[in-house]
Coordinates of C-alpha atoms in Angstrom, one line a residue:
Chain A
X256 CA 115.6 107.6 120.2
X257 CA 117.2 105.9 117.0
X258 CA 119.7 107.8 115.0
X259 CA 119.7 107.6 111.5
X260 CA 122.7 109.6 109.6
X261 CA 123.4 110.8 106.0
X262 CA 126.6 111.6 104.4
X263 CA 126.9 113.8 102.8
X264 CA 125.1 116.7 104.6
X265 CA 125.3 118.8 101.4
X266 CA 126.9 118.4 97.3
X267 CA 127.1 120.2 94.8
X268 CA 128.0 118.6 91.2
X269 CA 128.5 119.3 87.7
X270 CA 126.2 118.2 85.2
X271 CA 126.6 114.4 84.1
X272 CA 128.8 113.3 87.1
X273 CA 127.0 110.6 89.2
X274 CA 126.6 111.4 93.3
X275 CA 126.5 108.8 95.8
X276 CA 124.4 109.4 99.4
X277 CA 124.4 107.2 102.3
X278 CA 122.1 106.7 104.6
X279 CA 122.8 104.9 107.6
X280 CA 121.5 103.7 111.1
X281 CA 123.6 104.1 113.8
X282 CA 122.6 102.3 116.8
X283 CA 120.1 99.7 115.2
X284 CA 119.7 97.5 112.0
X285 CA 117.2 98.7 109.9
X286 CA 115.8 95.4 107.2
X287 CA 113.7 98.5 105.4
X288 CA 114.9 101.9 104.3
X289 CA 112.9 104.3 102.4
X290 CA 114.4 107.6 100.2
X291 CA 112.6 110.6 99.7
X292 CA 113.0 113.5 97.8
X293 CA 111.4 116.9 98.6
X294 CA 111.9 120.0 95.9
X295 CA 111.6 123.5 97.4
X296 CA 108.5 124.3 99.4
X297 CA 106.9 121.0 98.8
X298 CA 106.0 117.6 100.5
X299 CA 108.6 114.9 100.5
X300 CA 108.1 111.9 98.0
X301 CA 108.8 108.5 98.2
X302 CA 111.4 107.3 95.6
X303 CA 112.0 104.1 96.2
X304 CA 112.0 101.3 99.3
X305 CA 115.2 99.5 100.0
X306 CA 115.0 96.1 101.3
X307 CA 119.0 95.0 102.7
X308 CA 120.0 91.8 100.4
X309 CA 117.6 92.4 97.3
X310 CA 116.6 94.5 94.5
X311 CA 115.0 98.6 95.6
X312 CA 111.0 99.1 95.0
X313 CA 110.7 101.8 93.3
X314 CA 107.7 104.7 92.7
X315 CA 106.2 105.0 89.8
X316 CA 107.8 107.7 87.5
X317 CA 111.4 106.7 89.3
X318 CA 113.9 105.9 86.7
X319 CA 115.7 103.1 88.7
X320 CA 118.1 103.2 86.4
X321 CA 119.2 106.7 87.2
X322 CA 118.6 106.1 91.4
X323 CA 121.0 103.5 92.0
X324 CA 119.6 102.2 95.6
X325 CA 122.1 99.6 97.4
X326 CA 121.2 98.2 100.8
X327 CA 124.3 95.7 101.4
X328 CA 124.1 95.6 105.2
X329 CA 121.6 96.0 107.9
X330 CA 123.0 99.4 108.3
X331 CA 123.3 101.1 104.9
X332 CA 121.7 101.6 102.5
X333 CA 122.7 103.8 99.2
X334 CA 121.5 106.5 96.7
X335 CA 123.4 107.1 93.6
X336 CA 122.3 109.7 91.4
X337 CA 123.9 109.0 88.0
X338 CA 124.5 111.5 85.1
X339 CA 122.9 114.0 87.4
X340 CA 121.3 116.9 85.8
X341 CA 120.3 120.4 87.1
X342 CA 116.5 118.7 87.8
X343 CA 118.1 116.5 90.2
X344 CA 119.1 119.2 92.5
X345 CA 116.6 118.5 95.6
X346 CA 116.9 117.6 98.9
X347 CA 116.8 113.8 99.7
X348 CA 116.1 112.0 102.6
X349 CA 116.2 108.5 103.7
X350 CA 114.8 106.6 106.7
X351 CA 114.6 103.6 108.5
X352 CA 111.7 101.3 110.9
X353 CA 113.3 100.2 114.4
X354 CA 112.1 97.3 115.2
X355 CA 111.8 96.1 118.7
X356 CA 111.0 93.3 121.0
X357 CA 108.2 94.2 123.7
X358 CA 106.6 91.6 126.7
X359 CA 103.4 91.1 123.8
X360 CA 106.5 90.1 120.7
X361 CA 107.7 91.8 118.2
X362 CA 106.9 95.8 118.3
X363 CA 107.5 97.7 114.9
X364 CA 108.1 101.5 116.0
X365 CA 107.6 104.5 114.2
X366 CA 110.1 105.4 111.8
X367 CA 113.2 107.4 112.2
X368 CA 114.1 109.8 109.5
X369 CA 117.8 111.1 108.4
X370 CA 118.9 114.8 108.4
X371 CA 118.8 115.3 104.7
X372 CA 121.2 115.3 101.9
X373 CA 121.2 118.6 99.6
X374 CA 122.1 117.9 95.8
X375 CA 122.6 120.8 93.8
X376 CA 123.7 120.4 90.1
X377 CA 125.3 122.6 88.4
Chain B
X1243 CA 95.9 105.2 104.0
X1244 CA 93.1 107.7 104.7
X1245 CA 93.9 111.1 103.1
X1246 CA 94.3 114.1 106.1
X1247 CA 93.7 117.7 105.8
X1248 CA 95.3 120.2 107.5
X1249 CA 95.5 124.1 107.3
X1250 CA 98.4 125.5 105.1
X1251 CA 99.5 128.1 108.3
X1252 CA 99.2 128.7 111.3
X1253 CA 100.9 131.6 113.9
X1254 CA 101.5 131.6 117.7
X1255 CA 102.6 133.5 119.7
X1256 CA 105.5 132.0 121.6
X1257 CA 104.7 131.2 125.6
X1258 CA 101.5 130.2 124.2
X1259 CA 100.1 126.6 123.7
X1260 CA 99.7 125.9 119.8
X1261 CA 97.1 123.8 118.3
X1262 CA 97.4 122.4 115.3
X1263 CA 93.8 120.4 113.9
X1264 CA 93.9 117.7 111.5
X1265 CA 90.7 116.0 109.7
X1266 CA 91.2 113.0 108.7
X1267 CA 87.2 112.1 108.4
X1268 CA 87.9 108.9 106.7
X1269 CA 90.5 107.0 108.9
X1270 CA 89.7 103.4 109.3
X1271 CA 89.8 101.1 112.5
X1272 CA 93.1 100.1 112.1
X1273 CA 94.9 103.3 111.5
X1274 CA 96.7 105.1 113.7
X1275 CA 97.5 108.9 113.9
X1276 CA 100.7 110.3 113.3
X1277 CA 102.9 113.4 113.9
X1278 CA 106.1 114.7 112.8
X1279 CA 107.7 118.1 112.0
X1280 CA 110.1 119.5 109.7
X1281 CA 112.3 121.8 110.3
X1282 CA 113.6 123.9 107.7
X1283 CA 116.1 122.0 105.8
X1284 CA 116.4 118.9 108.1
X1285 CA 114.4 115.9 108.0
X1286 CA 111.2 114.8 109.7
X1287 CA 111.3 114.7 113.3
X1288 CA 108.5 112.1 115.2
X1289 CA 106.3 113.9 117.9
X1290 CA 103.3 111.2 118.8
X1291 CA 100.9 109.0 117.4
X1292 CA 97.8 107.7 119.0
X1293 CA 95.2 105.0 118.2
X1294 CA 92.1 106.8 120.0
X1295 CA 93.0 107.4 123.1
X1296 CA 94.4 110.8 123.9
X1297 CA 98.6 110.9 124.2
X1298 CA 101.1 113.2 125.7
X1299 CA 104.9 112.7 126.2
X1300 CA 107.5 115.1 126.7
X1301 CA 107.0 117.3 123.4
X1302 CA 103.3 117.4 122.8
X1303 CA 99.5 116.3 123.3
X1304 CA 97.6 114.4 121.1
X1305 CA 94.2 114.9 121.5
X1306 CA 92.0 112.7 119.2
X1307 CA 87.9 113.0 118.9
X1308 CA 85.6 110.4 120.1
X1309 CA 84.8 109.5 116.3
X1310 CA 88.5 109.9 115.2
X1311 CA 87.4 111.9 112.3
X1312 CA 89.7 114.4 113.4
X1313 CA 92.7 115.2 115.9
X1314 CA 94.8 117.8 117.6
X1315 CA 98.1 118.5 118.5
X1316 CA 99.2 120.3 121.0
X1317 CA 102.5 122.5 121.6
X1318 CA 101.8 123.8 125.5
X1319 CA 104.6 126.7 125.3
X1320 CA 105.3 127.2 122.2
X1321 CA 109.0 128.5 121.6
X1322 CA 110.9 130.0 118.4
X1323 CA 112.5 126.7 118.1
X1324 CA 109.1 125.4 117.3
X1325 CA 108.8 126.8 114.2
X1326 CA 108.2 124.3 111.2
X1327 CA 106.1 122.6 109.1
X1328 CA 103.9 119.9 111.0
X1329 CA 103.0 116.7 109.2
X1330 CA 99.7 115.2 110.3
X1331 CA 99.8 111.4 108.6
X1332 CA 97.3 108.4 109.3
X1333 CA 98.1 104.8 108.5
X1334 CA 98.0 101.2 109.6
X1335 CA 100.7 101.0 112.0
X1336 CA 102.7 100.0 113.5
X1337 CA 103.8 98.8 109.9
X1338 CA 107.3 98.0 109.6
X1339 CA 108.1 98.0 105.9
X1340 CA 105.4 100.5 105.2
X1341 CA 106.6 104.6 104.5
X1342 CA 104.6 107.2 105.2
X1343 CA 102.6 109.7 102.9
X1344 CA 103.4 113.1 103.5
X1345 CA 100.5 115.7 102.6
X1346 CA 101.6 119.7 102.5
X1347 CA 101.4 120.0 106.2
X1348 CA 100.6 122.8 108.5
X1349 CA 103.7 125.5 108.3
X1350 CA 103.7 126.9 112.0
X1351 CA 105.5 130.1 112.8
X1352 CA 106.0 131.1 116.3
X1353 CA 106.2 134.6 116.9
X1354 CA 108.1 136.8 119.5

């Protein structure tokens, strides 16, 4: 199947520096990217969608100004969580939609999700 | 999307098939259903989806009821490696820019 990779697998930070995640798809190109963020012992939530060449959707309650999302190239997209604070520490994921080419057109295929990055703030 | 609801555990023993149910009483025509599992501390892994025909491939069974108001998935042998929390998720799919909604999921534990 499709591989999707994050780097870094793990961080840890002071308080008030800014971290940068990528998230990347390594044998496809990948026009949509979604980031997630799951706390400890809960569901992952969407934070934002990331369309390569324009501007990130973001969830309500997402300060976009603090998740700097950057999708410059079919196969990257970025997270950059500025002034991080202790409440950022989570584990965030990313993934992306193959899309194929089948004998009836264009298939879209499920979505393959990254490994994780863990953030922990100091 | 239509909402699902699954149990918050489940145990197995491992050798034996685990079933993991899933209502999802609402689900419309054009929405499929969807598994993954997580592993603990990794990300989602895809297992199968199915529209409403029953589906099987070289991790699990899907086995979905004749109204679709609910499905099951099944792990035939169950191993230790199985262990995590399953993620039963319906939506209209295939949908390319579309994420998917994660509910709490089902936290399996296999046991020796």
């Amino acid at each position: 199947g499709a591989v999707v990779s994050q780097h870094p697998s793990w961080v840890i930070c002071k308080s008030g520096t800014s971290v940068k995640i990528e998230c990347r798809s390594l044998d496809f190109q990948a026009t949509t990217m979604f980031w997630y963020r799951q706390f400890p012992k809960q569901s992952l939530m969407l934070m934002a969608t990331s369309n390569e060449g324009s501007k990130a959707t973001y969830e309500q309650g997402v300060e976009k100004d603090k998740f700097l999302i950057n999708h410059a190239s079919l196969t990257l997209s970025t997270l950059t969580v500025t002034s991080a604070h202790p409440e950022d520490s989570s584990f965030y994921i990313c993934s992306a939609s193959l899309r194929s080419r089948g004998l009836a057109g264009v298939k879209w295929n499920e979505q393959f999700f990254g490994p994780g990055t863990r953030l922990t703030v100091l | 999307d239509a909402k699902t609801t699954q149990p918050p555990s489940m145990d197995c023993a491992e050798g034996r098939a685990a079933n993991l149910p899933c209502n999802h009483s609402t689900i419309s025509g054009n929405e499929y259903v969807y598994w993954y599992r997580q592993i603990h501390s990794q990300g989602p892994q895809y297992i199968i989806h199915g529209l409403k025909n029953n589906e099987t491939n070289e991790m699990a069974s899907l086995i979905i009821t004749e109204d679709r108001k609910s499905s099951t998935l099944i792990l035939p042998h169950a191993t230790l490696r199985d262990t995590a929390v399953y993620y039963c998720i319906v939506r209209v799919a295939p949908n390319y820019g579309q994420n998917f909604v994660f509910g709490p999921g089902t936290r399996l534990s296999v046991l020796p």
